[in-house]
PDB file of C-alpha atoms in Angstrom:
ATOM      1  CA  GLU A  17       9.112  10.854 -22.077  1.00 66.00           C
ATOM      2  CA  ALA A  18      12.537  12.324 -22.849  1.00 83.00           C
ATOM      3  CA  GLY A  19      15.168  11.802 -20.186  1.00 94.00           C
ATOM      4  CA  VAL A  20      17.737  14.184 -18.719  1.00 97.00           C
ATOM      5  CA  ALA A  21      20.021  15.450 -21.475  1.00 97.00           C
ATOM      6  CA  GLN A  22      23.648  16.351 -20.863  1.00 98.00           C
ATOM      7  CA  SER A  23      26.471  17.588 -23.060  1.00 97.00           C
ATOM      8  CA  PRO A  24      29.235  17.146 -23.852  1.00 98.00           C
ATOM      9  CA  ARG A  25      29.628  13.463 -23.002  1.00 97.00           C
ATOM     10  CA  TYR A  26      33.407  13.716 -22.899  1.00 97.00           C
ATOM     11  CA  LYS A  27      35.821  16.597 -22.443  1.00 98.00           C
ATOM     12  CA  ILE A  28      39.588  16.669 -22.129  1.00 98.00           C
ATOM     13  CA  ILE A  29      41.300  19.878 -21.034  1.00 98.00           C
ATOM     14  CA  GLU A  30      44.574  20.966 -19.510  1.00 97.00           C
ATOM     15  CA  LYS A  31      44.773  22.238 -15.961  1.00 97.00           C
ATOM     16  CA  ARG A  32      43.952  25.910 -15.505  1.00 97.00           C
ATOM     17  CA  GLN A  33      41.645  25.853 -18.533  1.00 98.00           C
ATOM     18  CA  SER A  34      37.903  26.324 -18.221  1.00 98.00           C
ATOM     19  CA  VAL A  35      35.029  24.015 -19.122  1.00 98.00           C
ATOM     20  CA  ALA A  36      31.252  24.184 -19.117  1.00 98.00           C
ATOM     21  CA  PHE A  37      28.647  21.430 -18.947  1.00 98.00           C
ATOM     22  CA  TRP A  38      25.038  21.742 -19.955  1.00 98.00           C
ATOM     23  CA  CYS A  39      21.976  19.941 -18.644  1.00 98.00           C
ATOM     24  CA  ASN A  40      18.343  19.894 -19.720  1.00 97.00           C
ATOM     25  CA  PRO A  41      16.096  18.186 -17.152  1.00 96.00           C
ATOM     26  CA  ILE A  42      12.921  16.241 -17.711  1.00 95.00           C
ATOM     27  CA  SER A  43      10.101  18.566 -18.667  1.00 93.00           C
ATOM     28  CA  GLY A  44       8.145  19.706 -15.625  1.00 91.00           C
ATOM     29  CA  HIS A  45      10.800  18.767 -13.095  1.00 93.00           C
ATOM     30  CA  ALA A  46      11.316  21.688 -10.738  1.00 91.00           C
ATOM     31  CA  THR A  47      14.403  20.380  -8.968  1.00 92.00           C
ATOM     32  CA  LEU A  48      17.780  20.003 -10.670  1.00 95.00           C
ATOM     33  CA  TYR A  49      20.966  18.560  -9.185  1.00 95.00           C
ATOM     34  CA  TRP A  50      24.624  18.489 -10.186  1.00 97.00           C
ATOM     35  CA  TYR A  51      26.664  15.623  -8.767  1.00 97.00           C
ATOM     36  CA  GLN A  52      30.374  14.909  -9.076  1.00 98.00           C
ATOM     37  CA  GLN A  53      31.411  11.254  -9.275  1.00 97.00           C
ATOM     38  CA  ILE A  54      35.095  10.448  -8.957  1.00 96.00           C
ATOM     39  CA  LEU A  55      36.144   7.041 -10.264  1.00 93.00           C
ATOM     40  CA  GLY A  56      35.286   4.285  -7.809  1.00 90.00           C
ATOM     41  CA  GLN A  57      33.165   6.497  -5.568  1.00 92.00           C
ATOM     42  CA  GLY A  58      29.532   7.369  -5.180  1.00 94.00           C
ATOM     43  CA  PRO A  59      28.104  10.639  -6.510  1.00 96.00           C
ATOM     44  CA  LYS A  60      28.640  13.725  -4.372  1.00 94.00           C
ATOM     45  CA  LEU A  61      26.139  16.580  -4.533  1.00 94.00           C
ATOM     46  CA  LEU A  62      27.599  19.861  -5.747  1.00 96.00           C
ATOM     47  CA  ILE A  63      24.506  22.025  -6.075  1.00 95.00           C
ATOM     48  CA  GLN A  64      20.733  21.699  -6.010  1.00 93.00           C
ATOM     49  CA  PHE A  65      18.248  24.087  -7.625  1.00 93.00           C
ATOM     50  CA  GLN A  66      14.533  24.456  -7.026  1.00 91.00           C
ATOM     51  CA  ASN A  67      13.246  26.207 -10.148  1.00 89.00           C
ATOM     52  CA  ASN A  68      15.901  28.912 -10.606  1.00 86.00           C
ATOM     53  CA  GLY A  69      16.849  29.276  -6.926  1.00 91.00           C
ATOM     54  CA  VAL A  70      19.683  27.499  -5.108  1.00 92.00           C
ATOM     55  CA  VAL A  71      18.561  25.083  -2.375  1.00 89.00           C
ATOM     56  CA  ASP A  72      21.968  23.688  -1.400  1.00 89.00           C
ATOM     57  CA  ASP A  73      25.448  24.547  -2.643  1.00 92.00           C
ATOM     58  CA  SER A  74      27.352  23.732   0.525  1.00 90.00           C
ATOM     59  CA  GLN A  75      29.738  21.314  -1.226  1.00 91.00           C
ATOM     60  CA  LEU A  76      30.370  23.417  -4.313  1.00 95.00           C
ATOM     61  CA  PRO A  77      33.982  24.730  -4.447  1.00 95.00           C
ATOM     62  CA  LYS A  78      32.887  28.262  -5.134  1.00 95.00           C
ATOM     63  CA  ASP A  79      36.377  29.568  -5.853  1.00 96.00           C
ATOM     64  CA  ARG A  80      36.382  27.626  -9.124  1.00 97.00           C
ATOM     65  CA  PHE A  81      32.938  26.133  -9.706  1.00 98.00           C
ATOM     66  CA  SER A  82      29.811  28.036 -10.651  1.00 98.00           C
ATOM     67  CA  ALA A  83      26.367  26.978 -11.758  1.00 97.00           C
ATOM     68  CA  GLU A  84      23.247  28.685 -12.943  1.00 96.00           C
ATOM     69  CA  ARG A  85      19.757  27.707 -13.917  1.00 95.00           C
ATOM     70  CA  LEU A  86      18.264  30.581 -15.833  1.00 83.00           C
ATOM     71  CA  LYS A  87      14.485  30.527 -16.326  1.00 86.00           C
ATOM     72  CA  GLY A  88      14.229  27.439 -14.126  1.00 85.00           C
ATOM     73  CA  VAL A  89      14.794  24.965 -16.937  1.00 93.00           C
ATOM     74  CA  ASP A  90      18.236  24.029 -18.243  1.00 95.00           C
ATOM     75  CA  SER A  91      21.419  24.537 -16.297  1.00 97.00           C
ATOM     76  CA  THR A  92      25.132  25.124 -16.846  1.00 98.00           C
ATOM     77  CA  LEU A  93      27.979  24.057 -14.574  1.00 98.00           C
ATOM     78  CA  LYS A  94      31.313  25.802 -15.116  1.00 98.00           C
ATOM     79  CA  ILE A  95      34.780  25.075 -13.801  1.00 98.00           C
ATOM     80  CA  GLN A  96      37.411  27.797 -14.047  1.00 97.00           C
ATOM     81  CA  PRO A  97      40.309  27.189 -13.628  1.00 97.00           C
ATOM     82  CA  ALA A  98      40.292  23.391 -13.660  1.00 97.00           C
ATOM     83  CA  LYS A  99      42.572  21.326 -11.442  1.00 97.00           C
ATOM     84  CA  LEU A 100      43.765  17.749 -11.901  1.00 97.00           C
ATOM     85  CA  GLU A 101      41.487  16.593  -9.062  1.00 97.00           C
ATOM     86  CA  ASP A 102      38.438  17.826 -10.977  1.00 97.00           C
ATOM     87  CA  SER A 103      38.730  14.808 -13.266  1.00 98.00           C
ATOM     88  CA  ALA A 104      35.416  13.066 -12.734  1.00 98.00           C
ATOM     89  CA  VAL A 105      32.006  12.418 -14.209  1.00 98.00           C
ATOM     90  CA  TYR A 106      29.563  15.274 -13.725  1.00 98.00           C
ATOM     91  CA  LEU A 107      26.046  13.956 -13.398  1.00 98.00           C
ATOM     92  CA  CYS A 108      22.925  16.020 -13.755  1.00 98.00           C
ATOM     93  CA  ALA A 109      19.680  14.784 -12.235  1.00 96.00           C
ATOM     94  CA  SER A 110      16.164  16.095 -11.878  1.00 95.00           C
ATOM     95  CA  SER A 111      13.095  15.361  -9.790  1.00 92.00           C
ATOM     96  CA  LEU A 112       9.542  16.655  -9.659  1.00 89.00           C
ATOM     97  CA  ASP A 113      10.303  18.767  -6.603  1.00 78.00           C
ATOM     98  CA  THR A 114      12.395  18.836  -3.431  1.00 70.00           C
ATOM     99  CA  SER A 115      10.160  16.475  -1.513  1.00 72.00           C
ATOM    100  CA  ILE A 116      11.390  12.963  -1.068  1.00 62.00           C
ATOM    101  CA  ARG A 117      11.238  11.483  -4.545  1.00 76.00           C
ATOM    102  CA  GLU A 118      13.368   9.494  -6.930  1.00 90.00           C
ATOM    103  CA  LEU A 119      15.996  11.240  -8.988  1.00 94.00           C
ATOM    104  CA  PHE A 120      16.332  10.822 -12.746  1.00 96.00           C
ATOM    105  CA  PHE A 121      19.922  11.009 -13.953  1.00 97.00           C
ATOM    106  CA  GLY A 122      21.492  11.925 -17.255  1.00 97.00           C
ATOM    107  CA  GLU A 123      24.307   9.907 -18.807  1.00 97.00           C
ATOM    108  CA  GLY A 124      26.926  12.249 -17.380  1.00 97.00           C
ATOM    109  CA  SER A 125      29.800  14.330 -18.720  1.00 98.00           C
ATOM    110  CA  ARG A 126      33.224  12.768 -18.243  1.00 98.00           C
ATOM    111  CA  LEU A 127      35.961  15.342 -17.636  1.00 98.00           C
ATOM    112  CA  THR A 128      39.667  14.559 -17.874  1.00 98.00           C
ATOM    113  CA  VAL A 129      42.073  17.254 -16.718  1.00 98.00           C
ATOM    114  CA  LEU A 130      45.672  16.791 -17.891  1.00 97.00           C
TER     115      LEU A 130
ATOM    116  CA  SER B  26      30.578  13.081   3.712  1.00 48.00           C
ATOM    117  CA  GLN B  27      28.798   9.898   2.699  1.00 53.00           C
ATOM    118  CA  GLN B  28      25.842   8.793   4.743  1.00 66.00           C
ATOM    119  CA  GLY B  29      25.503   5.249   3.445  1.00 73.00           C
ATOM    120  CA  GLU B  30      28.216   2.610   3.195  1.00 83.00           C
ATOM    121  CA  GLU B  31      27.674  -0.460   1.070  1.00 85.00           C
ATOM    122  CA  ASP B  32      29.125  -3.861   1.763  1.00 86.00           C
ATOM    123  CA  PRO B  33      30.756  -5.696   0.087  1.00 93.00           C
ATOM    124  CA  GLN B  34      32.649  -3.307  -2.182  1.00 93.00           C
ATOM    125  CA  ALA B  35      32.687  -5.957  -4.903  1.00 95.00           C
ATOM    126  CA  LEU B  36      30.749  -9.150  -5.478  1.00 96.00           C
ATOM    127  CA  SER B  37      31.151 -11.789  -8.178  1.00 97.00           C
ATOM    128  CA  ILE B  38      28.558 -14.523  -8.693  1.00 96.00           C
ATOM    129  CA  GLN B  39      27.400 -17.012 -11.300  1.00 97.00           C
ATOM    130  CA  GLU B  40      24.318 -16.352 -13.368  1.00 97.00           C
ATOM    131  CA  GLY B  41      21.239 -17.735 -11.641  1.00 97.00           C
ATOM    132  CA  GLU B  42      22.590 -17.197  -8.125  1.00 97.00           C
ATOM    133  CA  ASN B  43      21.243 -14.620  -5.702  1.00 97.00           C
ATOM    134  CA  ALA B  44      23.163 -11.461  -4.879  1.00 97.00           C
ATOM    135  CA  THR B  45      22.894  -9.659  -1.559  1.00 97.00           C
ATOM    136  CA  MET B  46      24.260  -6.189  -0.879  1.00 97.00           C
ATOM    137  CA  ASN B  47      24.127  -4.339   2.390  1.00 96.00           C
ATOM    138  CA  CYS B  48      23.994  -0.677   3.292  1.00 95.00           C
ATOM    139  CA  SER B  49      24.621   0.926   6.666  1.00 94.00           C
ATOM    140  CA  TYR B  50      23.879   4.551   7.470  1.00 91.00           C
ATOM    141  CA  LYS B  51      24.528   6.884  10.365  1.00 88.00           C
ATOM    142  CA  THR B  52      21.632   9.257  11.024  1.00 84.00           C
ATOM    143  CA  SER B  53      17.884   8.800  11.128  1.00 83.00           C
ATOM    144  CA  ILE B  54      16.165   8.675   7.763  1.00 84.00           C
ATOM    145  CA  ASN B  55      12.765   9.177   6.190  1.00 82.00           C
ATOM    146  CA  ASN B  56      13.468   6.743   3.408  1.00 88.00           C
ATOM    147  CA  LEU B  57      16.257   4.853   1.748  1.00 92.00           C
ATOM    148  CA  GLN B  58      16.694   4.423  -1.983  1.00 95.00           C
ATOM    149  CA  TRP B  59      18.686   2.008  -4.126  1.00 96.00           C
ATOM    150  CA  TYR B  60      20.133   2.937  -7.522  1.00 97.00           C
ATOM    151  CA  ARG B  61      21.931   0.979 -10.227  1.00 98.00           C
ATOM    152  CA  GLN B  62      24.690   2.308 -12.465  1.00 97.00           C
ATOM    153  CA  ASN B  63      25.875   0.446 -15.515  1.00 96.00           C
ATOM    154  CA  SER B  64      29.452   1.133 -16.555  1.00 94.00           C
ATOM    155  CA  GLY B  65      29.780   4.560 -18.167  1.00 91.00           C
ATOM    156  CA  ARG B  66      26.122   5.405 -17.670  1.00 93.00           C
ATOM    157  CA  GLY B  67      23.979   7.455 -15.339  1.00 94.00           C
ATOM    158  CA  LEU B  68      22.223   6.104 -12.254  1.00 97.00           C
ATOM    159  CA  VAL B  69      18.816   4.482 -12.448  1.00 97.00           C
ATOM    160  CA  HIS B  70      16.402   4.421  -9.525  1.00 96.00           C
ATOM    161  CA  LEU B  71      15.455   0.894  -8.453  1.00 97.00           C
ATOM    162  CA  ILE B  72      13.372   1.085  -5.322  1.00 96.00           C
ATOM    163  CA  LEU B  73      12.484   3.347  -2.390  1.00 94.00           C
ATOM    164  CA  ILE B  74      11.656   2.032   1.069  1.00 94.00           C
ATOM    165  CA  ARG B  75      10.168   4.310   3.721  1.00 91.00           C
ATOM    166  CA  SER B  76      11.278   4.306   7.344  1.00 90.00           C
ATOM    167  CA  ASN B  77       8.015   2.696   8.467  1.00 93.00           C
ATOM    168  CA  GLU B  78       8.405  -0.203   6.019  1.00 95.00           C
ATOM    169  CA  ARG B  79      10.429  -3.326   6.741  1.00 97.00           C
ATOM    170  CA  GLU B  80      10.431  -5.015   3.351  1.00 98.00           C
ATOM    171  CA  LYS B  81       9.611  -4.133  -0.220  1.00 97.00           C
ATOM    172  CA  HIS B  82       9.605  -6.100  -3.460  1.00 96.00           C
ATOM    173  CA  SER B  83       9.937  -5.093  -7.084  1.00 95.00           C
ATOM    174  CA  GLY B  84      10.266  -7.884  -9.611  1.00 97.00           C
ATOM    175  CA  ARG B  85      13.450  -9.806  -8.735  1.00 97.00           C
ATOM    176  CA  LEU B  86      14.466  -7.199  -6.173  1.00 98.00           C
ATOM    177  CA  ARG B  87      13.817  -7.418  -2.459  1.00 98.00           C
ATOM    178  CA  VAL B  88      14.817  -4.640  -0.103  1.00 98.00           C
ATOM    179  CA  THR B  89      14.735  -4.807   3.677  1.00 98.00           C
ATOM    180  CA  LEU B  90      15.179  -2.007   6.169  1.00 97.00           C
ATOM    181  CA  ASP B  91      16.114  -2.273   9.829  1.00 96.00           C
ATOM    182  CA  THR B  92      15.989   1.194  11.345  1.00 93.00           C
ATOM    183  CA  SER B  93      17.125  -0.092  14.764  1.00 94.00           C
ATOM    184  CA  LYS B  94      20.374  -1.276  13.174  1.00 94.00           C
ATOM    185  CA  LYS B  95      20.482   1.561  10.642  1.00 93.00           C
ATOM    186  CA  SER B  96      20.926  -0.907   7.822  1.00 95.00           C
ATOM    187  CA  SER B  97      19.305  -2.060   4.612  1.00 96.00           C
ATOM    188  CA  SER B  98      19.875  -4.926   2.235  1.00 97.00           C
ATOM    189  CA  LEU B  99      19.201  -5.391  -1.458  1.00 98.00           C
ATOM    190  CA  LEU B 100      18.628  -8.920  -2.711  1.00 98.00           C
ATOM    191  CA  ILE B 101      18.627  -9.692  -6.426  1.00 98.00           C
ATOM    192  CA  THR B 102      17.237 -13.152  -7.073  1.00 97.00           C
ATOM    193  CA  ALA B 103      18.082 -15.371 -10.069  1.00 97.00           C
ATOM    194  CA  SER B 104      20.744 -12.958 -11.270  1.00 97.00           C
ATOM    195  CA  ARG B 105      21.440 -12.365 -14.959  1.00 97.00           C
ATOM    196  CA  ALA B 106      24.496 -11.092 -16.791  1.00 97.00           C
ATOM    197  CA  ALA B 107      22.564  -7.870 -17.422  1.00 96.00           C
ATOM    198  CA  ASP B 108      22.518  -7.244 -13.651  1.00 97.00           C
ATOM    199  CA  THR B 109      26.258  -6.532 -13.798  1.00 98.00           C
ATOM    200  CA  ALA B 110      26.522  -2.981 -12.502  1.00 97.00           C
ATOM    201  CA  SER B 111      27.324  -0.900  -9.434  1.00 97.00           C
ATOM    202  CA  TYR B 112      24.575  -0.568  -6.835  1.00 97.00           C
ATOM    203  CA  PHE B 113      24.276   2.427  -4.511  1.00 96.00           C
ATOM    204  CA  CYS B 114      22.130   3.145  -1.513  1.00 95.00           C
ATOM    205  CA  ALA B 115      21.120   6.736  -0.888  1.00 94.00           C
ATOM    206  CA  THR B 116      19.530   8.574   1.999  1.00 91.00           C
ATOM    207  CA  TYR B 117      18.651  12.081   2.981  1.00 80.00           C
ATOM    208  CA  SER B 118      21.291  13.379   5.373  1.00 66.00           C
ATOM    209  CA  GLY B 119      19.112  14.431   8.243  1.00 58.00           C
ATOM    210  CA  ALA B 120      15.947  16.060   9.475  1.00 56.00           C
ATOM    211  CA  GLY B 121      14.790  18.711   7.053  1.00 59.00           C
ATOM    212  CA  SER B 122      17.581  17.917   4.606  1.00 63.00           C
ATOM    213  CA  TYR B 123      16.860  17.684   0.913  1.00 71.00           C
ATOM    214  CA  GLN B 124      20.374  16.494   0.062  1.00 80.00           C
ATOM    215  CA  LEU B 125      20.336  12.903  -1.208  1.00 86.00           C
ATOM    216  CA  THR B 126      23.646  11.330  -0.166  1.00 89.00           C
ATOM    217  CA  PHE B 127      25.069   8.237  -1.847  1.00 92.00           C
ATOM    218  CA  GLY B 128      27.370   5.531  -0.553  1.00 91.00           C
ATOM    219  CA  LYS B 129      30.439   4.257  -2.396  1.00 92.00           C
ATOM    220  CA  GLY B 130      28.542   1.393  -3.977  1.00 94.00           C
ATOM    221  CA  THR B 131      28.850  -2.338  -4.476  1.00 96.00           C
ATOM    222  CA  LYS B 132      30.217  -3.505  -7.813  1.00 96.00           C
ATOM    223  CA  LEU B 133      28.353  -6.639  -8.864  1.00 97.00           C
ATOM    224  CA  SER B 134      29.679  -8.938 -11.578  1.00 97.00           C
ATOM    225  CA  VAL B 135      27.393 -11.707 -12.821  1.00 97.00           C
ATOM    226  CA  ILE B 136      29.311 -14.332 -14.758  1.00 96.00           C
ATOM    227  CA  PRO B 137      27.362 -16.070 -17.555  1.00 93.00           C
TER     228      PRO B 137
END
């Protein structure tokens, strides 16, 4: 079974530039999550989708972050404009549904903002 | 905010020894999960323990849950160098919540 795919693995940009991350979840998984993990901390949920609808985006900085999950499959997370404090690893995860189940994570996309 | 808090923040042991990590949380839970993260990689689910369970085993892993103390522990027996990683506990934030919240993690180093 293929795992959660993410790209790019690494990205370096200057502040005020924009960046986009892509995620393809495990086939058949209805729920998709984007987490932000700052160095030395645990992952923090940014947004959660159930199929192509948003379940929770309460911690997403909506003035600069946006995410979409067209057709309920893959998803894109965008940051525009980026700030220095956005330097982090962006982790995508998926699960069968929103009920209490284990999450499957991708390898993450490491963002460095200079 | 982070629901779970792991203790210690870092742990260094010799190969073959046991490693114990603790997690405390604040609100009532339906279940508690433990994940492992190798350096530069994504998180991997290890074990889930439900609120009505007190202990669960999986291979060399043993997890306990004490809901009266709002705490859990993860024991890795006969540790190996390959167990070197960060370990996180995760819980759902509250009644009806689908947001899985992670602690800051315990960084385990197993010295060969």
